Coordinates of C-alpha atoms in Angstrom, one line a residue:
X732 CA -106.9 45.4 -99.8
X733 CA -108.6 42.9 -102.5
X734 CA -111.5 41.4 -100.4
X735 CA -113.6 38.0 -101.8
X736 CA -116.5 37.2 -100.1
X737 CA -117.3 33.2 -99.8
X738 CA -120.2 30.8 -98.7
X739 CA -118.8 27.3 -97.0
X740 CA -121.0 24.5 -97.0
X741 CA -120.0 21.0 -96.8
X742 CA -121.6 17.6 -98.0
X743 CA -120.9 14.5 -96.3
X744 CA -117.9 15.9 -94.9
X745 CA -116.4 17.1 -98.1
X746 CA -115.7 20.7 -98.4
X747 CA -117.8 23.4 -101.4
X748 CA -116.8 27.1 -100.9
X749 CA -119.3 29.4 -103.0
X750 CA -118.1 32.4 -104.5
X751 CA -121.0 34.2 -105.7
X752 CA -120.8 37.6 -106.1
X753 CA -117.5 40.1 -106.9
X754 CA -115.8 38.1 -109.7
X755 CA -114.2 39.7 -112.8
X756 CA -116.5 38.6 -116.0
X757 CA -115.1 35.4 -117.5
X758 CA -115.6 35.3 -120.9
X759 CA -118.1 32.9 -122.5
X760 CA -121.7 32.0 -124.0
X761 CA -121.9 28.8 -122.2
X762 CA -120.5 27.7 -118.6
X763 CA -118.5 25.5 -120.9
X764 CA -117.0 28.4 -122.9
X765 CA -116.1 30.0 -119.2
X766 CA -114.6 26.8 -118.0
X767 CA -112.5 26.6 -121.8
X768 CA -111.4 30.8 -120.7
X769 CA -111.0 29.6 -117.0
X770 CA -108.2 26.8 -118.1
X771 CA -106.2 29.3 -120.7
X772 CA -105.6 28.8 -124.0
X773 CA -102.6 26.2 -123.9
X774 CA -103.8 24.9 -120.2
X775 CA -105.5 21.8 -119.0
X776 CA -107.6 21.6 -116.1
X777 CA -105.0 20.2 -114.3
X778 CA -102.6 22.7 -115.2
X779 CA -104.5 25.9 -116.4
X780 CA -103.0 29.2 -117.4
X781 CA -102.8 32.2 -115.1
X782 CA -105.1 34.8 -115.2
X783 CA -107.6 36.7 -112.8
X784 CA -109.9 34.1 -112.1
X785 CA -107.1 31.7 -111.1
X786 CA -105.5 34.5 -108.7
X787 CA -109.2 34.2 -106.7
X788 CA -108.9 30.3 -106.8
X789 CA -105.1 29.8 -105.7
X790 CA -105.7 32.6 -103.0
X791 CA -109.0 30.6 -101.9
X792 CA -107.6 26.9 -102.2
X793 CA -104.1 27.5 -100.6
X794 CA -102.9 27.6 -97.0
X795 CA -103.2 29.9 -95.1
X796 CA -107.0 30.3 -96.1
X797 CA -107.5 26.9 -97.6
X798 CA -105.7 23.3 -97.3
X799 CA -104.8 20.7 -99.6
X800 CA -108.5 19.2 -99.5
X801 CA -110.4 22.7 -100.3
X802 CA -112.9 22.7 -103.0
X803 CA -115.2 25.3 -104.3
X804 CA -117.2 26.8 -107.5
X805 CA -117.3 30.1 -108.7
X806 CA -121.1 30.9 -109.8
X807 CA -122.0 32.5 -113.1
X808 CA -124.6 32.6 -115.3
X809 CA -126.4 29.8 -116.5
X810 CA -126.3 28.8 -120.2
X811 CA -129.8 29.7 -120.6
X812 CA -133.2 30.5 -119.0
X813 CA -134.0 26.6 -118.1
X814 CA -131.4 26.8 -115.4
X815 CA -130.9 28.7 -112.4
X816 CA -127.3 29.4 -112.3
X817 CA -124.2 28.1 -113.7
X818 CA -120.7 27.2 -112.3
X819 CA -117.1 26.7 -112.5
X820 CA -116.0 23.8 -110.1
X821 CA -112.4 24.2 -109.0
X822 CA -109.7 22.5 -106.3
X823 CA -105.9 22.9 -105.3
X824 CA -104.9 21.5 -108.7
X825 CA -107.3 23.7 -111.4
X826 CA -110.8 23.0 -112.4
X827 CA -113.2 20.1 -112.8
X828 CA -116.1 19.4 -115.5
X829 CA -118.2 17.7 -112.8
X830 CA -118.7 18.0 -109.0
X831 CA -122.0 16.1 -106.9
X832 CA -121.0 17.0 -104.2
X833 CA -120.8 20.6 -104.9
X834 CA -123.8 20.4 -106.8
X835 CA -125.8 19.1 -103.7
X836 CA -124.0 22.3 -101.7
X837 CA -125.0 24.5 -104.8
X838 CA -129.2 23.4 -104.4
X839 CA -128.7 23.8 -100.8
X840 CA -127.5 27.4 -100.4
X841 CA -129.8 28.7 -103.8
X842 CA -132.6 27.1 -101.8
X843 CA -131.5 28.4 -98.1
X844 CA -130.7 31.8 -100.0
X845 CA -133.9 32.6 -101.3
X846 CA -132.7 32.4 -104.9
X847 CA -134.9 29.4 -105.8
X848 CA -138.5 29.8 -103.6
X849 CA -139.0 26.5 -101.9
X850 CA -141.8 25.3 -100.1
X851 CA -141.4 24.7 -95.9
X852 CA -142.1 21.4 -96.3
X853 CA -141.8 19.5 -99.9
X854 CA -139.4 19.6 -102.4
X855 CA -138.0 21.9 -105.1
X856 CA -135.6 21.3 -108.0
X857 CA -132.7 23.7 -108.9
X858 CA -131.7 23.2 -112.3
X859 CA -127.4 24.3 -112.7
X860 CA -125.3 24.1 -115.5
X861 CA -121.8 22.8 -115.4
X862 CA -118.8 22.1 -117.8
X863 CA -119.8 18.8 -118.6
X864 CA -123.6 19.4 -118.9
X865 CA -126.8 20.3 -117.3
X866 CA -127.7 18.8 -113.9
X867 CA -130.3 19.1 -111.4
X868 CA -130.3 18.9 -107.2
X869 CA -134.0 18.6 -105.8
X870 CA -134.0 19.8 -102.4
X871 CA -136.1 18.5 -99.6
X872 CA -137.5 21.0 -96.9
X873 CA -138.9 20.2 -93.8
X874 CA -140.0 22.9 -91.3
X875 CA -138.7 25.4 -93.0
X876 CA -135.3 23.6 -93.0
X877 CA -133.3 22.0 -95.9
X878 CA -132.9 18.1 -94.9
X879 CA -131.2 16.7 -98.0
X880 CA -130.5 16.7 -101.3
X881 CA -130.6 14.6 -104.2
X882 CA -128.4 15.2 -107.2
X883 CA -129.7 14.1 -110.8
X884 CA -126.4 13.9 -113.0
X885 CA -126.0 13.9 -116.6
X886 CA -125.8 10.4 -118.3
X887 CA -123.1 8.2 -117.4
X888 CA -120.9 6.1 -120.3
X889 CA -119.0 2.7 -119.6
X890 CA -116.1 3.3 -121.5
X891 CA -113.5 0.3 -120.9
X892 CA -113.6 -2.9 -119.0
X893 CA -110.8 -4.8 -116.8
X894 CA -108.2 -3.1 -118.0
X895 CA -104.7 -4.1 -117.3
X896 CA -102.6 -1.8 -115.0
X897 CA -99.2 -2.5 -113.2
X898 CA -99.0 -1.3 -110.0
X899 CA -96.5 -1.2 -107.1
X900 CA -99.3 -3.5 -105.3
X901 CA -99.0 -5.8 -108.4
X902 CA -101.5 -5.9 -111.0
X903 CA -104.8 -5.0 -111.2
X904 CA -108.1 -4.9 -113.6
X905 CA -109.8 -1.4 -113.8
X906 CA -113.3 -0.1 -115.3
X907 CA -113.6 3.3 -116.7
X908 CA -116.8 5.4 -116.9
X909 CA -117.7 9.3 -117.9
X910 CA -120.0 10.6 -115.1
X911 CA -119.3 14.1 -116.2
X912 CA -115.8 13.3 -115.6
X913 CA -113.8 10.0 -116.2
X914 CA -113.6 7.9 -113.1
X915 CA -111.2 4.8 -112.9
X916 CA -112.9 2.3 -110.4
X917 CA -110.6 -0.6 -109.1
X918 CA -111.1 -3.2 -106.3
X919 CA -109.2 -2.1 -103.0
X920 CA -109.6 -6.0 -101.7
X921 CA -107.9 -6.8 -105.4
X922 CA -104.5 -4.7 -104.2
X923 CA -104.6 -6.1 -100.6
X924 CA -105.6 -2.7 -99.2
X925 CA -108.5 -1.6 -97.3
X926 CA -110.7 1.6 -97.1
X927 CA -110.1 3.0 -93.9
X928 CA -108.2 6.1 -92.4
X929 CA -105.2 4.2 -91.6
X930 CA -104.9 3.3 -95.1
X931 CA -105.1 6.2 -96.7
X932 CA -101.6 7.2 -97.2
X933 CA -101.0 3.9 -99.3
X934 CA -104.3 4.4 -101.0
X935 CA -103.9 7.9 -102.2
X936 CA -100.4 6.3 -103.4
X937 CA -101.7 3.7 -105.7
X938 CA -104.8 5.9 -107.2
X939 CA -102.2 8.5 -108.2
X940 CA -99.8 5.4 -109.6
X941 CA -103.5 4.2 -111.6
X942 CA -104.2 7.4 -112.6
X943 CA -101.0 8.2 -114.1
X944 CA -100.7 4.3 -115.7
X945 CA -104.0 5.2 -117.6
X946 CA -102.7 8.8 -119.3
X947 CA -103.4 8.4 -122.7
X948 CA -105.8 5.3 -123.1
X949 CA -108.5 5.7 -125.7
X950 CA -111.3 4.8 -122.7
X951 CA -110.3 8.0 -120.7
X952 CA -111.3 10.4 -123.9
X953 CA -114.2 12.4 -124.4
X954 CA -115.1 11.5 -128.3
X955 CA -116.9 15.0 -128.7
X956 CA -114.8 17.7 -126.0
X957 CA -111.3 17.3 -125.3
X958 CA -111.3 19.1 -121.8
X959 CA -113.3 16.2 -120.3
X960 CA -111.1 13.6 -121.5
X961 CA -108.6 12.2 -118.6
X962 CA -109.0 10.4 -115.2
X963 CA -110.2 12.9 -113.3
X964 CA -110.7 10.5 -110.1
X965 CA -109.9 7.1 -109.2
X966 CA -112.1 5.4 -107.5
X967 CA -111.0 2.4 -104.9
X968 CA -114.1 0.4 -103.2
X969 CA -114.6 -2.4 -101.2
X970 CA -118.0 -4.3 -101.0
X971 CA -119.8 -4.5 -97.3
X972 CA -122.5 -6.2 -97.3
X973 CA -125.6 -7.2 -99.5
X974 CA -128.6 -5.4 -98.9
X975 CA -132.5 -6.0 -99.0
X976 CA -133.3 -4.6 -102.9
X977 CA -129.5 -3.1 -103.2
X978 CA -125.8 -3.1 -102.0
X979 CA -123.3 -1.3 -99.6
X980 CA -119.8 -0.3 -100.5
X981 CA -117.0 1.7 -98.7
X982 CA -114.8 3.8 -101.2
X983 CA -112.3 6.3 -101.0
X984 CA -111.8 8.6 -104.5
X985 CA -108.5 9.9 -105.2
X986 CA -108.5 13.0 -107.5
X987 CA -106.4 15.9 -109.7
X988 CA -102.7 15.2 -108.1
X989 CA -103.3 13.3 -104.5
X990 CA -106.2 15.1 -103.0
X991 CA -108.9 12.5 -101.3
X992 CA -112.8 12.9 -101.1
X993 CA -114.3 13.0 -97.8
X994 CA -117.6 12.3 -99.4
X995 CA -118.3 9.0 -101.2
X996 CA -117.6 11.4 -104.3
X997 CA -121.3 12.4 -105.8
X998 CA -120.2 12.2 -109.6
X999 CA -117.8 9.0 -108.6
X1000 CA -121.0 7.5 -106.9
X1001 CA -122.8 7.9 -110.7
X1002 CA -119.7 5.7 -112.3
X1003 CA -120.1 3.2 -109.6
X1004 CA -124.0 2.7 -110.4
X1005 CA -123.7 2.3 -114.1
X1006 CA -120.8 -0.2 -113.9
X1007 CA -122.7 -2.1 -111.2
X1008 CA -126.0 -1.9 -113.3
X1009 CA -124.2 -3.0 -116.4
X1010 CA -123.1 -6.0 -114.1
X1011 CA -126.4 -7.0 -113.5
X1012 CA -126.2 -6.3 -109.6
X1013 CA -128.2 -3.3 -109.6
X1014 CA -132.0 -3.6 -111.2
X1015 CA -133.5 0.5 -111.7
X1016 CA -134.6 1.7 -108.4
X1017 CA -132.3 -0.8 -106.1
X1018 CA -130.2 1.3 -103.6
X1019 CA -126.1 2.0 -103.3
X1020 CA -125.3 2.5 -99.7
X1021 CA -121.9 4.3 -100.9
X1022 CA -120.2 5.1 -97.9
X1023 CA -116.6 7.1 -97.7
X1024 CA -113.5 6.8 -95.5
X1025 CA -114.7 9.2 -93.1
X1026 CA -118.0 7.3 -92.6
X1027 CA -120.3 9.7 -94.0
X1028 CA -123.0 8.2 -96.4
X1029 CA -125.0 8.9 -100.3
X1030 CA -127.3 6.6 -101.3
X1031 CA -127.6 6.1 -105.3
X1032 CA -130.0 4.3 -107.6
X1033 CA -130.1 4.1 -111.1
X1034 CA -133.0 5.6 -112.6
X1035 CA -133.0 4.4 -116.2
X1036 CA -130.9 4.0 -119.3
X1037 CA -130.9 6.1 -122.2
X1038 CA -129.0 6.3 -125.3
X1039 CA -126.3 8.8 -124.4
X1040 CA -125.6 6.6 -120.8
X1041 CA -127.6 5.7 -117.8
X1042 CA -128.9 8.1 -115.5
X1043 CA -128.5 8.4 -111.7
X1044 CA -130.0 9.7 -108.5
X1045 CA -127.4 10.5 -105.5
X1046 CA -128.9 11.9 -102.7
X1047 CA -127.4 12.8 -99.2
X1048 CA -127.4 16.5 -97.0
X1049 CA -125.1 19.6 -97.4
X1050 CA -124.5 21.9 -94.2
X1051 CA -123.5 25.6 -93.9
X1052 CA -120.0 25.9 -92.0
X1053 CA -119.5 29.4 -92.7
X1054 CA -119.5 33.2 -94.6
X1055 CA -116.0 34.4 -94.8
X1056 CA -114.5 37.6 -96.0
X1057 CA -110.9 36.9 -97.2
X1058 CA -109.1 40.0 -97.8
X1059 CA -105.4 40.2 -99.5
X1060 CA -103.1 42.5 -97.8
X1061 CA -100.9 43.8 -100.2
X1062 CA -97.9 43.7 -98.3
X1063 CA -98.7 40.3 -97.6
X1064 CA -95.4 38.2 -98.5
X1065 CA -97.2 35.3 -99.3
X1066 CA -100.2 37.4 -101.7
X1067 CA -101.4 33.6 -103.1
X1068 CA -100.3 31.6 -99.9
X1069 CA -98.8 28.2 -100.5
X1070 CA -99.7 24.9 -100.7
X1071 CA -97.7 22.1 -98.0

C-alpha cells in the first residue's frame, strides 16, 4: 500500500495540509523550476499535466480524503541558503504561485516543529520560497506557544482600473492587482449581493462568470513569467465600517474553478491593501480589518512602496487540526477518489 504522511493546520478557518517528507524529487533549481515541472510541459496551473507529483495531490485534494475546499503545499527545498524551505502550493484544480494563508500555516508548523528555533516568548521570522517569489511569516510565541503569525508578501502591482465586465448581475467595474497571483477585486454592494453564508451560492456564481469575462486581458499577465499570468482569485468585498487609523471590510474570494476561501484570502488581503492605498484610503501603517464569510479575521497594513509594488503585512493565527497517514489500497476502486 502507497502511504503519504501529512500535517493539517488551518488559518482563519481555511484549510493547509503539509506534505513534508516522502515525495518523489521534482525536478528543478528553483521552487519556480519545480512549480514549471509540477504543471507539465503543455499544462497550466489550472490544468497541469499528469505525473507523480499530481497522483499525491489528486489522492490528497479529492473525496474521500479531501473535499472540494482542501488546500495544501508540498515542501521542498528552498532556492538558496537565505530561506528555510521552499513550496509547491496546490488545491482541487492544480497549483498556485502564491498562498498567505498557507504561508502563515508553513511559519507555524517550521516554528512548532523545531525546524526554525524560536524563542518562548518573542518572535522569529521564517524566510520560504514560493513560485511567485520569496516571502517571509514572523511568528509570535508566547509561553512556549505560537499565537499568530504575520505574513510579509512579495510586492504587490496595480495592474488595471474599473474595468468593464458584463455580468448576469449586470455590469460591473473591476480592479486588478498581482499579489503573487492576479486577483480581480469588485464591489459585492455594486452587484446587489452581500457577503454572507447565504449568499454564497450566487457569489461563487458571479466570481467564476468575472473570472472567466477577464481571460485574456493584458492587466491579468505577468510581463516577465507566463505561469503567473491569469485570475487566479476574485475577490468580492463589502465595506463595514470606518475605523480609528484604518478600515473594516467583509470579503469572500472565489478561486481556480468555484472553490471559496474560508480565510479573508492572505495574498487577496495584499491586492486589497495596494488598491486601497493607491486610493488614498489607507496611509502606511493604517490597519485592514479584512474579515471573511465565515467570520474569521487578518488584519493588513501596508508597509511601504517600492519600485517593483507596494509591500504588505497580513497577520492572523494558524492552528494544528491533525497528522494523517493516508495510505492507497491498491485494490481500491477509486485509487485517486473523486471530486462531487
Amino acid at each position: 500500500m502507497t502511504a503519504v504522511r501529512t500535517i493539517d493546520y488551518h488559518t482563519a478557518g481555511e484549510p493547509f495540509r503539509i506534505v513534508h517528507d516522502g515525495l518523489v524529487p521534482t525536478p528543478g533549481d528553483t521552487v519556480a523550476e519545480r512549480f514549471a515541472t509540477a504543471v507539465g510541459v503543455g499544462g497550466s496551473p489550472t490544468a497541469p499535466r499528469r505525473g507523480p507529483l499530481d497522483e499525491v495531490r489528486r489522492l490528497l485534494v479529492r473525496e474521500p480524503r479531501g473535499h472540494s475546499g482542501m488546500y495544501g503545499g508540498f515542501v521542498v527545498p528552498p532556492d538558496d541558503d537565505g530561506a528555510h524551505l521552499g513550496v509547491l502550493f496546490w488545491h482541487k484544480d492544480g497549483y498556485s504561485t502564491a498562498c498567505g494563508h498557507g504561508t502563515m500555516a508553513l511559519g507555524a508548523w517550521a516554528v512548532d516543529e523545531g525546524i526554525v528555533k524560536a524563542p518562548a516568548d518573542g518572535t522569529v521570522q521564517v524566510r520560504i520560497d514560493v513560485p511567485s517569489g520569496r516571502v517571509g511569516a514572523t511568528v509570535r510565541r508566547e509561553g512556549g506557544r505560537t499565537t499568530g503569525v504575520t505574513f510579509r508578501n512579495v510586492p504587490t502591482r496595480v495592474t488595471a482600473r474599473a474595468v468593464r465586465v458584463t455580468t448576469g448581475l449586470g455590469p460591473v467595474d473591476v480592479d486588478l492587482a498581482h499579489a503573487g497571483a492576479c486577483y480581480a477585486s469588485v464591489s459585492a454592494t455594486a452587484l446587489g449581493l452581500i457577503v454572507e453564508r447565504a449568499s454564497l451560492p450566487r457569489l461563487v456564481a458571479v466570481g467564476r462568470e468575472i473570472r472567466s469575462a477577464l481571460a485574456g486581458h493584458p492587466g491579468t499577465r505577468h510581463p516577465a513569467r507566463p505561469l503567473l499570468s491569469g485570475v487566479y482569485g476574485v475577490i468580492l468585498h463589502e465595506e463595514l465600517r470606518a475605523e480609528a487609523g484604518g478600515l473594516a471590510q467583509r470579503n469572500v474570494t472565489v478561486f481556480a474553478d468555484g472553490q471559496f476561501d474560508r480565510s479573508p484570502c492572505g495574498s487577496g488581503t495584499s491586492a486589497r491593501l495596494a488598491l486601497l492605498h493607491e486610493e488614498g484610503r489607507l496611509a502606511p501603517g493604517d490597519l485592514l480589518h479584512h474579515e471573511s464569510v465565515a467570520g474569521t479575521v487578518f488584519t493588513g497594513r501596508v508597509v511601504s512602496r517600492t519600485d517593483e509594488g507596494t509591500v504588505t503585512d497580513i497577520s492572523g493565527a494558524a492552528h494544528r487540526t491533525g497528522e494523517h497517514r493516508f495510505v492507497l489500497d491498491p485494490y481500491d476502486d477509486l485509487p485517486e477518489g473523486f471530486l462531487p
